[in-house]
Amino acid sequence: MPRTPLIAANWKMNPAPEGAFAADSPYRPQSGIETMVFPTFFDLQPCLEAGLPTGAQYGHPDSVGAHTGDVSMTMIKKAGCPFVLCGHSERRRDHHEEDSDVVAQAEAALRNGLHPVICVGETESERRTKRHKQVVERQVRVLPLREVVTIAYEPVWAIGTGVTPTPEQAEDMHAFIRSLIPEARRESTRILYGGSLTAENALEFFQQPDIDGGLVGGASLKPAVFREIVLAAVQARS
Ligand code: 13P
């Protein structure tokens, strides 16, 4: 069974773009392509009410407790939200999340019936010193990969910089990540690429055999651009 491409919009700490809830919103799934939006907690409910496939950007692994400012996976599920991001590099950087935290989040997501989209990726200095595969292997090996999850490979140095790996370099990492997935899930697990995806470069990434879509940051805030990125995924599979 071929993997259905998924194009996910990570709006980070930005309001939902104008037109996101419209009937012809580009954030709705279309022509064999799944879409997903990751809004701020404030915009979760409007996105769900508009019928968009919606995920939270973070969830605490404990269901309740003394964690000021946090929201739990249990609460996200109860709000009717089916998806959650785990381990985005901005969370690893700003909130000092480590691999063990990311695993705890992914496991809690699964326990609560949420589908985790788990981010991995190396920093610029790890790539420069040729440790990128070692780092990504460390991040991937600890994940609950016998379950149904989505992985997003986001090289940290490509996020918001306008710099990307070549499609071939990205494919090399995606194929490597796939090789680390237990055989029973190897061909069915989706691996998204994220990091400075644009309407101009999306097609060449999506044409790679192990790249199953994208996790889009900056470009996902512009509905017209996001629409073109979704169309690139349609074109890549036709
Ligand atoms: P940019 O597309 O802005 O580089 O961000 C990528 C990202 O972090 C998506 O999660």
XYZ file of N, CA and C and ligand atoms in Angstrom:
724
model
N 0.848 -1.219 0.000
C 0.000 0.000 0.000
C 0.871 1.253 0.000
N 0.724 2.101 -1.008
C 1.519 3.333 -0.975
C 1.101 4.207 0.197
N 2.029 4.966 0.702
C 1.729 5.867 1.837
C 1.032 7.124 1.314
N -0.061 7.514 1.978
C -0.764 8.743 1.577
C 0.082 9.938 1.998
N 0.388 10.834 1.069
C 1.185 12.009 1.458
C 0.446 12.867 2.487
N 1.230 13.460 3.362
C 0.676 14.323 4.411
C 1.414 15.665 4.372
N 0.653 16.736 4.277
C 1.259 18.066 4.334
C 0.710 18.744 5.586
N 1.599 19.006 6.536
C 1.177 19.549 7.831
C 1.689 20.982 7.978
N 0.821 21.828 8.535
C 1.156 23.239 8.748
C 1.448 23.452 10.228
N 2.675 23.827 10.532
C 3.010 24.169 11.914
C 3.011 25.695 12.026
N 1.950 26.222 12.608
C 1.811 27.682 12.695
C 2.609 28.271 13.854
N 3.221 27.414 14.652
C 4.078 27.886 15.753
C 3.317 28.927 16.581
N 3.988 29.990 17.054
C 3.303 30.976 17.908
C 2.749 32.110 17.048
N 1.895 31.730 16.091
C 1.269 32.698 15.193
C -0.226 32.416 15.144
N -1.042 33.472 14.931
C -2.479 33.224 14.817
C -2.810 32.429 13.559
N -3.944 31.775 13.563
C -4.387 31.049 12.371
C -4.499 32.043 11.211
N -3.956 31.676 10.041
C -4.002 32.605 8.905
C -5.443 32.899 8.476
N -5.632 34.088 7.936
C -6.958 34.467 7.457
C -7.403 33.500 6.358
N -8.649 33.071 6.436
C -9.161 32.166 5.401
C -8.971 30.703 5.756
N -8.292 30.453 6.885
C -8.004 29.062 7.250
C -9.277 28.249 7.503
N -10.331 28.930 7.938
C -11.558 28.196 8.297
C -12.586 28.211 7.166
N -12.247 28.816 6.036
C -13.202 28.941 4.928
C -13.477 27.580 4.296
N -14.570 27.525 3.548
C -14.948 26.264 2.888
C -13.855 25.821 1.914
N -13.211 26.783 1.257
C -12.166 26.415 0.287
C -10.755 26.552 0.890
N -10.688 26.399 2.201
C -9.398 26.522 2.886
C -8.381 25.512 2.336
N -7.162 25.960 2.027
C -6.150 25.021 1.524
C -5.669 24.050 2.595
N -6.081 24.300 3.837
C -5.652 23.414 4.935
C -6.552 22.188 5.049
N -7.579 22.123 4.182
C -8.430 20.923 4.175
C -7.784 19.864 3.278
N -7.985 18.574 3.635
C -7.436 17.502 2.800
C -7.995 17.575 1.377
N -7.214 17.185 0.408
C -7.721 17.163 -0.959
C -7.004 16.148 -1.845
N -7.693 15.699 -2.848
C -7.205 14.767 -3.887
C -6.113 13.802 -3.400
N -6.468 12.940 -2.477
C -5.533 11.906 -2.055
C -4.402 12.418 -1.182
N -4.509 13.647 -0.712
C -3.458 14.219 0.152
C -4.072 14.517 1.520
N -3.450 14.047 2.557
C -3.891 14.419 3.909
C -3.239 15.733 4.300
N -3.976 16.528 5.057
C -3.400 17.763 5.590
C -3.603 17.769 7.104
N -2.912 18.647 7.769
C -3.003 18.742 9.220
C -2.560 20.156 9.600
N -3.190 20.738 10.612
C -2.701 22.033 11.108
C -2.329 21.910 12.579
N -1.271 22.614 12.945
C -0.832 22.680 14.342
C -0.884 24.138 14.785
N -2.037 24.579 15.316
C -2.193 25.970 15.749
C -1.742 26.129 17.205
N -1.805 27.365 17.709
C -1.587 27.572 19.147
C -2.776 26.964 19.897
N -2.622 26.803 21.197
C -3.724 26.237 21.989
C -4.995 27.076 21.841
N -4.835 28.412 21.688
C -6.019 29.271 21.560
C -6.820 28.960 20.306
N -6.132 28.525 19.250
C -6.820 28.297 17.974
C -7.223 26.839 17.763
N -6.958 25.972 18.743
C -7.318 24.557 18.565
C -8.813 24.397 18.302
N -9.621 24.994 19.180
C -11.065 24.791 19.104
C -11.644 25.339 17.793
N -11.311 26.586 17.408
C -11.813 27.070 16.107
C -11.413 26.165 14.944
N -10.197 25.624 14.980
C -9.763 24.730 13.889
C -10.600 23.459 13.884
N -10.831 22.908 15.072
C -11.629 21.684 15.169
C -13.054 21.953 14.702
N -13.602 23.090 15.130
C -14.981 23.423 14.743
C -15.102 23.648 13.238
N -14.017 24.117 12.633
C -14.032 24.326 11.177
C -13.801 23.009 10.429
N -13.569 21.931 11.173
C -13.399 20.629 10.536
C -12.011 20.396 9.964
N -11.023 21.153 10.422
C -9.651 20.920 9.953
C -9.023 19.791 10.765
N -8.245 18.907 10.127
C -7.498 17.907 10.898
C -6.468 18.662 11.762
N -6.655 18.592 13.072
C -5.927 19.508 13.962
C -5.079 18.777 14.987
N -3.903 19.311 15.232
C -3.037 18.757 16.259
C -2.530 19.854 17.185
N -2.161 19.454 18.412
C -1.542 20.392 19.352
C -0.037 20.404 19.087
N 0.604 21.492 19.474
C 2.057 21.604 19.240
C 2.877 20.936 20.338
N 2.200 20.632 21.438
C 2.899 20.016 22.578
C 1.849 19.453 23.525
N 2.191 18.401 24.240
C 1.343 17.912 25.316
C 2.217 17.350 26.418
N 1.842 17.636 27.678
C 2.607 17.094 28.808
C 2.249 15.616 28.987
N 3.236 14.784 29.288
C 2.950 13.353 29.450
C 2.056 13.018 30.652
N 2.138 13.775 31.756
C 1.248 13.493 32.896
C -0.163 13.953 32.538
N -1.170 13.243 33.051
C -2.541 13.647 32.669
C -3.006 14.894 33.404
N -2.632 15.019 34.703
C -2.969 16.222 35.481
C -1.809 16.476 36.438
N -1.787 17.638 37.065
C -0.772 17.840 38.100
C -0.202 19.238 38.125
N 0.840 19.391 38.924
C 1.446 20.699 39.165
C 2.470 21.016 38.071
N 1.981 21.456 36.922
C 2.859 21.813 35.794
C 2.317 23.106 35.193
N 2.627 24.197 35.838
C 2.083 25.504 35.454
C 2.377 25.827 33.988
N 1.348 26.224 33.298
C 1.510 26.619 31.894
C 1.372 25.479 30.912
N 1.296 24.233 31.401
C 1.243 23.100 30.487
C -0.185 22.581 30.296
N -0.350 21.816 29.244
C -1.623 21.163 28.924
C -1.273 19.705 28.638
N -2.097 18.785 29.143
C -1.707 17.372 29.010
C -2.259 16.724 27.744
N -1.655 15.591 27.396
C -2.137 14.789 26.254
C -3.589 14.393 26.497
N -3.902 14.064 27.752
C -5.265 13.659 28.102
C -6.245 14.788 27.777
N -5.852 16.024 28.116
C -6.737 17.176 27.860
C -6.875 17.457 26.367
N -5.780 17.253 25.655
C -5.809 17.482 24.201
C -6.780 16.499 23.557
N -6.691 15.246 23.998
C -7.594 14.220 23.472
C -9.043 14.561 23.812
N -9.242 14.978 25.050
C -10.602 15.303 25.510
C -11.185 16.490 24.731
N -10.321 17.379 24.279
C -10.785 18.536 23.494
C -11.199 18.112 22.081
N -10.932 16.840 21.725
C -11.362 16.354 20.412
C -10.284 16.474 19.357
N -9.066 16.664 19.830
C -7.939 16.891 18.930
C -7.235 15.555 18.695
N -7.101 15.086 17.446
C -6.538 13.745 17.218
C -5.010 13.648 17.133
N -4.321 14.780 16.931
C -2.884 14.708 16.636
C -2.079 15.586 17.599
N -0.799 15.296 17.707
C 0.067 16.137 18.541
C 1.506 16.077 18.017
N 2.169 17.220 18.048
C 3.598 17.263 17.701
C 4.412 16.888 18.935
N 5.471 16.153 18.732
C 6.357 15.814 19.861
C 7.789 16.137 19.449
N 8.517 16.790 20.323
C 9.960 16.950 20.131
C 10.380 17.916 19.050
N 9.538 18.904 18.730
C 9.995 19.901 17.759
C 11.290 20.539 18.278
N 12.190 20.857 17.361
C 13.509 21.349 17.807
C 13.384 22.665 18.579
N 12.319 23.435 18.308
C 12.153 24.689 19.079
C 11.750 24.375 20.521
N 11.074 23.262 20.739
C 10.765 22.812 22.107
C 12.048 22.265 22.747
N 12.820 21.526 21.972
C 14.078 20.987 22.518
C 14.983 22.153 22.927
N 14.979 23.211 22.078
C 15.852 24.373 22.344
C 15.293 25.255 23.466
N 14.019 25.666 23.353
C 13.461 26.657 24.289
C 13.086 26.045 25.633
N 12.726 24.774 25.631
C 12.229 24.143 26.863
C 13.120 22.982 27.311
N 14.286 22.922 26.703
C 15.305 21.928 27.089
C 14.756 20.506 27.069
N 13.889 20.222 26.105
C 13.373 18.859 26.010
C 14.478 17.940 25.485
N 14.612 16.798 26.145
C 15.634 15.824 25.752
C 14.935 14.634 25.093
N 15.746 13.717 24.561
C 15.157 12.537 23.908
C 14.188 11.826 24.849
N 14.572 11.722 26.126
C 13.713 10.980 27.072
C 12.358 11.688 27.262
N 12.350 13.035 27.213
C 11.086 13.776 27.305
C 10.223 13.514 26.071
N 10.884 13.495 24.935
C 10.150 13.313 23.672
C 9.519 11.917 23.650
N 10.269 10.929 24.113
C 9.720 9.564 24.186
C 8.527 9.528 25.139
N 8.664 10.181 26.281
C 7.559 10.197 27.262
C 6.320 10.849 26.649
N 6.532 11.912 25.885
C 5.398 12.574 25.222
C 4.756 11.639 24.190
N 5.582 11.013 23.369
C 5.052 10.136 22.309
C 4.283 8.969 22.934
N 4.842 8.409 23.997
C 4.159 7.280 24.651
C 2.849 7.732 25.281
N 2.869 8.917 25.903
C 1.632 9.434 26.511
C 0.598 9.729 25.429
N 1.040 10.247 24.312
C 0.120 10.518 23.198
C -0.566 9.222 22.788
N 0.233 8.177 22.585
C -0.317 6.894 22.138
C -1.270 6.307 23.190
N -0.878 6.410 24.451
C -1.732 5.913 25.550
C -3.090 6.600 25.549
N -3.091 7.858 25.147
C -4.335 8.642 25.153
C -5.061 8.599 23.810
N -4.564 7.787 22.886
C -5.236 7.659 21.594
C -4.972 8.812 20.645
N -3.864 9.508 20.859
C -3.474 10.577 19.936
C -2.422 10.036 18.962
N -2.404 10.605 17.775
C -1.373 10.226 16.805
C -0.216 11.222 16.906
N 0.969 10.754 17.326
C 2.096 11.691 17.451
C 2.859 11.894 16.137
N 3.179 13.144 15.871
C 4.090 13.489 14.769
C 5.390 13.896 15.463
N 6.398 13.029 15.358
C 7.590 13.172 16.193
C 8.745 13.741 15.371
N 9.312 14.842 15.871
C 10.365 15.532 15.113
C 11.762 15.084 15.546
N 12.610 14.891 14.543
C 14.023 14.590 14.787
C 14.844 15.439 13.822
N 16.124 15.564 14.090
C 16.978 16.319 13.168
C 18.223 16.813 13.873
N 19.277 16.980 13.082
C 20.565 17.372 13.633
C 20.784 18.873 13.537
N 21.697 19.402 14.341
C 22.063 20.822 14.264
C 23.110 21.019 13.152
N 23.398 22.277 12.917
C 24.377 22.614 11.875
C 25.759 22.038 12.214
N 26.153 22.163 13.498
C 27.502 21.681 13.834
C 27.552 20.150 13.810
N 26.442 19.515 14.136
C 26.423 18.036 14.037
C 26.542 17.583 12.582
N 25.935 18.348 11.673
C 26.053 18.004 10.238
C 27.485 18.285 9.777
N 28.020 19.446 10.193
C 29.372 19.842 9.746
C 30.422 18.841 10.194
N 30.216 18.297 11.383
C 31.208 17.344 11.892
C 30.817 15.894 11.566
N 29.880 15.784 10.619
C 29.475 14.477 10.070
C 28.907 13.518 11.126
N 28.244 14.125 12.123
C 27.621 13.268 13.140
C 26.104 13.202 12.950
N 25.615 13.710 11.798
C 24.163 13.842 11.634
C 23.425 12.516 11.717
N 23.995 11.471 11.138
C 23.277 10.187 11.162
C 23.301 9.584 12.565
N 24.444 9.760 13.211
C 24.581 9.257 14.584
C 23.538 9.916 15.501
N 23.369 11.225 15.356
C 22.435 11.978 16.205
C 20.991 11.562 15.905
N 20.676 11.499 14.630
C 19.297 11.153 14.257
C 19.012 9.695 14.666
N 19.996 8.832 14.520
C 19.795 7.443 14.954
C 19.487 7.385 16.456
N 20.228 8.184 17.230
C 19.993 8.225 18.684
C 18.567 8.699 18.985
N 18.117 9.722 18.239
C 16.778 10.268 18.474
C 15.678 9.278 18.048
N 15.955 8.530 16.975
C 14.920 7.647 16.416
C 14.834 6.326 17.175
N 15.992 5.777 17.560
C 16.013 4.426 18.140
C 15.167 4.302 19.403
N 15.028 5.399 20.140
C 14.290 5.338 21.415
C 12.767 5.478 21.223
N 12.316 5.770 20.022
C 10.893 6.068 19.799
C 10.044 4.789 19.756
N 8.763 4.916 20.089
C 7.867 3.735 20.056
C 7.432 3.426 18.620
N 8.351 2.876 17.841
C 8.116 2.746 16.399
C 7.330 1.505 16.009
N 6.977 0.687 17.030
C 6.087 -0.435 16.714
C 4.647 0.035 16.619
N 4.415 1.276 17.044
C 3.065 1.864 17.014
C 2.914 2.704 15.738
N 1.674 3.156 15.528
C 1.420 4.007 14.358
C 1.776 5.450 14.712
N 2.869 5.918 14.169
C 3.339 7.286 14.418
C 3.775 7.889 13.080
N 3.973 9.196 13.080
C 4.582 9.855 11.927
C 5.883 10.488 12.419
N 6.911 10.390 11.585
C 8.202 11.012 11.929
C 8.383 12.226 11.013
N 8.916 13.312 11.560
C 9.272 14.464 10.726
C 10.762 14.697 10.874
N 11.484 14.588 9.751
C 12.909 14.912 9.768
C 13.051 16.401 9.477
N 13.524 17.133 10.487
C 13.697 18.578 10.352
C 15.121 18.941 10.766
N 16.037 19.040 9.787
C 17.383 19.472 10.157
C 17.280 20.872 10.790
N 17.818 21.029 11.979
C 17.641 22.280 12.725
C 18.157 23.470 11.919
N 19.252 23.259 11.190
C 19.883 24.336 10.419
C 19.048 24.754 9.209
N 18.022 23.976 8.884
C 17.169 24.327 7.735
C 15.882 25.013 8.172
N 15.636 25.064 9.485
C 14.366 25.616 9.966
C 14.422 27.139 9.973
N 13.558 27.741 9.158
C 13.429 29.200 9.126
C 14.647 29.916 8.585
N 15.542 29.212 7.914
C 16.787 29.836 7.456
C 16.799 30.076 5.947
N 15.925 29.401 5.226
C 15.968 29.487 3.765
C 17.036 28.572 3.178
N 17.763 27.893 4.051
C 18.790 26.942 3.595
C 18.192 25.542 3.737
N 18.387 24.708 2.725
C 17.875 23.335 2.837
C 18.964 22.342 2.455
N 18.801 21.104 2.881
C 19.657 20.066 2.285
C 19.230 19.913 0.820
N 20.037 19.275 0.016
C 19.556 18.950 -1.329
C 18.501 17.858 -1.163
N 17.592 17.733 -2.124
C 16.603 16.654 -2.027
C 17.274 15.283 -1.851
N 18.444 15.114 -2.475
C 19.157 13.831 -2.370
C 19.689 13.629 -0.946
N 20.199 14.710 -0.333
C 20.675 14.588 1.066
C 19.503 14.266 1.992
N 18.360 14.918 1.737
C 17.187 14.641 2.570
C 16.744 13.193 2.370
N 16.714 12.757 1.117
C 16.298 11.375 0.831
C 17.242 10.376 1.517
N 18.523 10.678 1.500
C 19.503 9.792 2.135
C 19.164 9.622 3.626
N 18.814 10.733 4.286
C 18.459 10.653 5.707
C 17.121 9.944 5.900
N 16.153 10.231 5.032
C 14.840 9.572 5.164
C 14.977 8.053 5.007
N 15.764 7.633 4.011
C 15.946 6.191 3.790
C 16.644 5.576 5.010
N 17.582 6.336 5.583
C 18.292 5.856 6.774
C 17.302 5.704 7.941
N 16.449 6.726 8.136
C 15.461 6.663 9.221
C 14.538 5.459 8.988
N 14.116 5.275 7.737
C 13.223 4.142 7.452
C 13.890 2.818 7.807
N 15.188 2.737 7.567
C 15.897 1.475 7.857
C 15.913 1.182 9.354
N 15.688 2.211 10.177
C 15.708 2.017 11.639
C 14.337 1.600 12.182
N 13.314 1.663 11.342
C 11.949 1.341 11.776
C 11.763 -0.166 11.725
N 11.165 -0.763 12.769
C 10.942 -2.211 12.743
C 10.190 -2.631 11.471
N 10.548 -3.808 10.972
C 10.067 -4.236 9.660
C 8.546 -4.151 9.509
N 7.833 -4.505 10.552
C 6.369 -4.541 10.455
C 5.779 -3.171 10.115
N 6.484 -2.107 10.454
C 5.959 -0.753 10.213
C 6.796 0.035 9.207
N 7.849 -0.613 8.695
C 8.824 0.143 7.902
C 8.211 0.826 6.673
N 7.389 0.087 5.960
C 6.856 0.636 4.706
C 5.623 1.497 4.929
N 4.976 1.360 6.086
C 3.725 2.109 6.292
C 3.935 3.418 7.068
N 5.079 3.550 7.743
C 5.303 4.770 8.542
C 5.661 5.951 7.633
N 4.950 7.058 7.838
C 5.253 8.241 7.030
C 6.402 9.030 7.645
N 7.296 9.485 6.780
C 8.418 10.324 7.211
C 8.323 11.629 6.415
N 8.037 12.720 7.138
C 7.873 14.031 6.506
C 9.197 14.769 6.511
N 9.383 15.645 5.529
C 10.530 16.545 5.560
C 10.061 17.923 6.031
N 10.849 18.580 6.883
C 10.543 19.950 7.297
C 11.807 20.782 7.354
N 11.684 22.062 6.991
C 12.832 22.975 7.017
C 12.877 23.773 5.729
N 12.380 25.026 5.792
C 12.419 25.942 4.651
C 11.778 25.376 3.388
N 10.690 24.627 3.564
C 9.926 24.192 2.387
C 9.216 25.413 1.812
N 9.183 25.502 0.490
C 8.501 26.607 -0.191
C 7.720 26.028 -1.368
N 6.906 26.888 -1.987
C 6.181 26.460 -3.185
C 7.181 26.090 -4.289
N 8.349 26.715 -4.252
C 9.345 26.493 -5.320
C 10.115 25.183 -5.133
N 10.424 24.830 -3.891
C 11.293 23.648 -3.720
C 10.532 22.375 -3.319
N 9.224 22.499 -3.024
C 8.506 21.347 -2.443
C 8.507 20.127 -3.369
N 8.262 20.376 -4.668
C 8.100 19.241 -5.581
C 9.318 18.322 -5.580
N 10.512 18.913 -5.620
C 11.695 18.040 -5.720
C 11.925 17.218 -4.438
N 11.468 17.754 -3.310
C 11.539 16.940 -2.085
C 10.488 15.824 -2.138
N 9.257 16.185 -2.540
C 8.166 15.203 -2.523
C 8.354 14.103 -3.565
N 9.228 14.363 -4.559
C 9.471 13.328 -5.575
C 10.412 12.233 -5.071
N 11.024 12.456 -3.919
C 11.947 11.444 -3.380
C 11.136 10.282 -2.794
N 11.595 9.062 -3.010
C 10.769 7.898 -2.636
C 10.472 7.767 -1.143
N 11.358 8.259 -0.289
C 11.124 8.087 1.157
C 10.643 9.354 1.838
N 10.301 10.366 1.052
C 9.751 11.613 1.616
C 8.238 11.596 1.367
N 7.480 11.514 2.438
C 6.035 11.271 2.337
C 5.211 12.527 2.586
N 5.830 13.674 2.423
C 5.112 14.932 2.635
C 5.974 15.883 3.424
N 5.339 16.912 3.977
C 6.128 17.944 4.633
C 5.500 18.472 5.900
N 6.362 19.001 6.756
C 5.930 19.751 7.941
C 6.417 21.179 7.667
N 5.457 22.046 7.390
C 5.782 23.368 6.845
C 5.603 24.431 7.920
N 6.605 25.261 8.105
C 6.518 26.344 9.084
C 6.107 27.645 8.411
N 7.071 28.535 8.185
C 6.803 29.874 7.653
C 5.861 29.891 6.455
N 6.108 29.008 5.480
C 5.299 29.035 4.255
C 3.856 28.598 4.516
N 3.613 27.950 5.644
C 2.251 27.477 5.929
C 1.361 28.602 6.446
N 1.975 29.757 6.738
C 1.183 30.896 7.226
C 0.573 31.681 6.067
N 0.976 31.340 4.863
C 0.408 32.014 3.678
C -0.438 30.979 2.945
N -1.777 31.105 3.061
C -2.652 30.082 2.483
C -2.363 29.792 1.011
N -2.089 30.826 0.217
C -1.874 30.597 -1.216
C -0.606 29.765 -1.436
N 0.406 30.014 -0.617
C 1.660 29.260 -0.747
C 1.443 27.824 -0.269
N 0.711 27.692 0.850
C 0.443 26.345 1.362
C -0.316 25.532 0.311
N -1.276 26.198 -0.375
C -2.038 25.497 -1.427
C -1.087 24.958 -2.493
N -0.110 25.763 -2.864
C 0.836 25.314 -3.902
C 1.693 24.145 -3.415
N 2.011 24.157 -2.130
C 2.815 23.049 -1.581
C 1.982 21.758 -1.600
N 0.702 21.888 -1.281
C -0.185 20.706 -1.349
C -0.261 20.222 -2.809
N -0.383 21.170 -3.742
C -0.457 20.783 -5.159
C 0.820 20.100 -5.609
N 1.955 20.518 -5.052
C 3.227 19.854 -5.392
C 3.183 18.389 -4.951
N 2.535 18.134 -3.808
C 2.419 16.744 -3.336
C 1.509 15.944 -4.275
N 0.453 16.590 -4.765
C -0.442 15.916 -5.731
C 0.369 15.574 -6.981
N 1.119 16.554 -7.446
C 1.901 16.371 -8.686
C 2.972 15.284 -8.523
N 3.585 15.258 -7.356
C 4.662 14.287 -7.118
C 4.137 12.856 -7.189
N 2.903 12.656 -6.835
C 2.351 11.297 -6.815
C 1.642 10.931 -8.100
N 1.517 11.897 -9.054
C 0.730 11.589 -10.269
C 1.611 10.980 -11.356
P 10.161 26.538 8.345
O 9.309 25.905 7.244
O 9.749 27.938 8.679
O 11.609 26.389 8.055
O 9.862 25.703 9.671
C 9.901 24.325 9.617
C 9.361 23.796 10.880
O 9.932 24.006 11.945
C 8.097 23.069 10.823
O 7.837 22.418 12.025
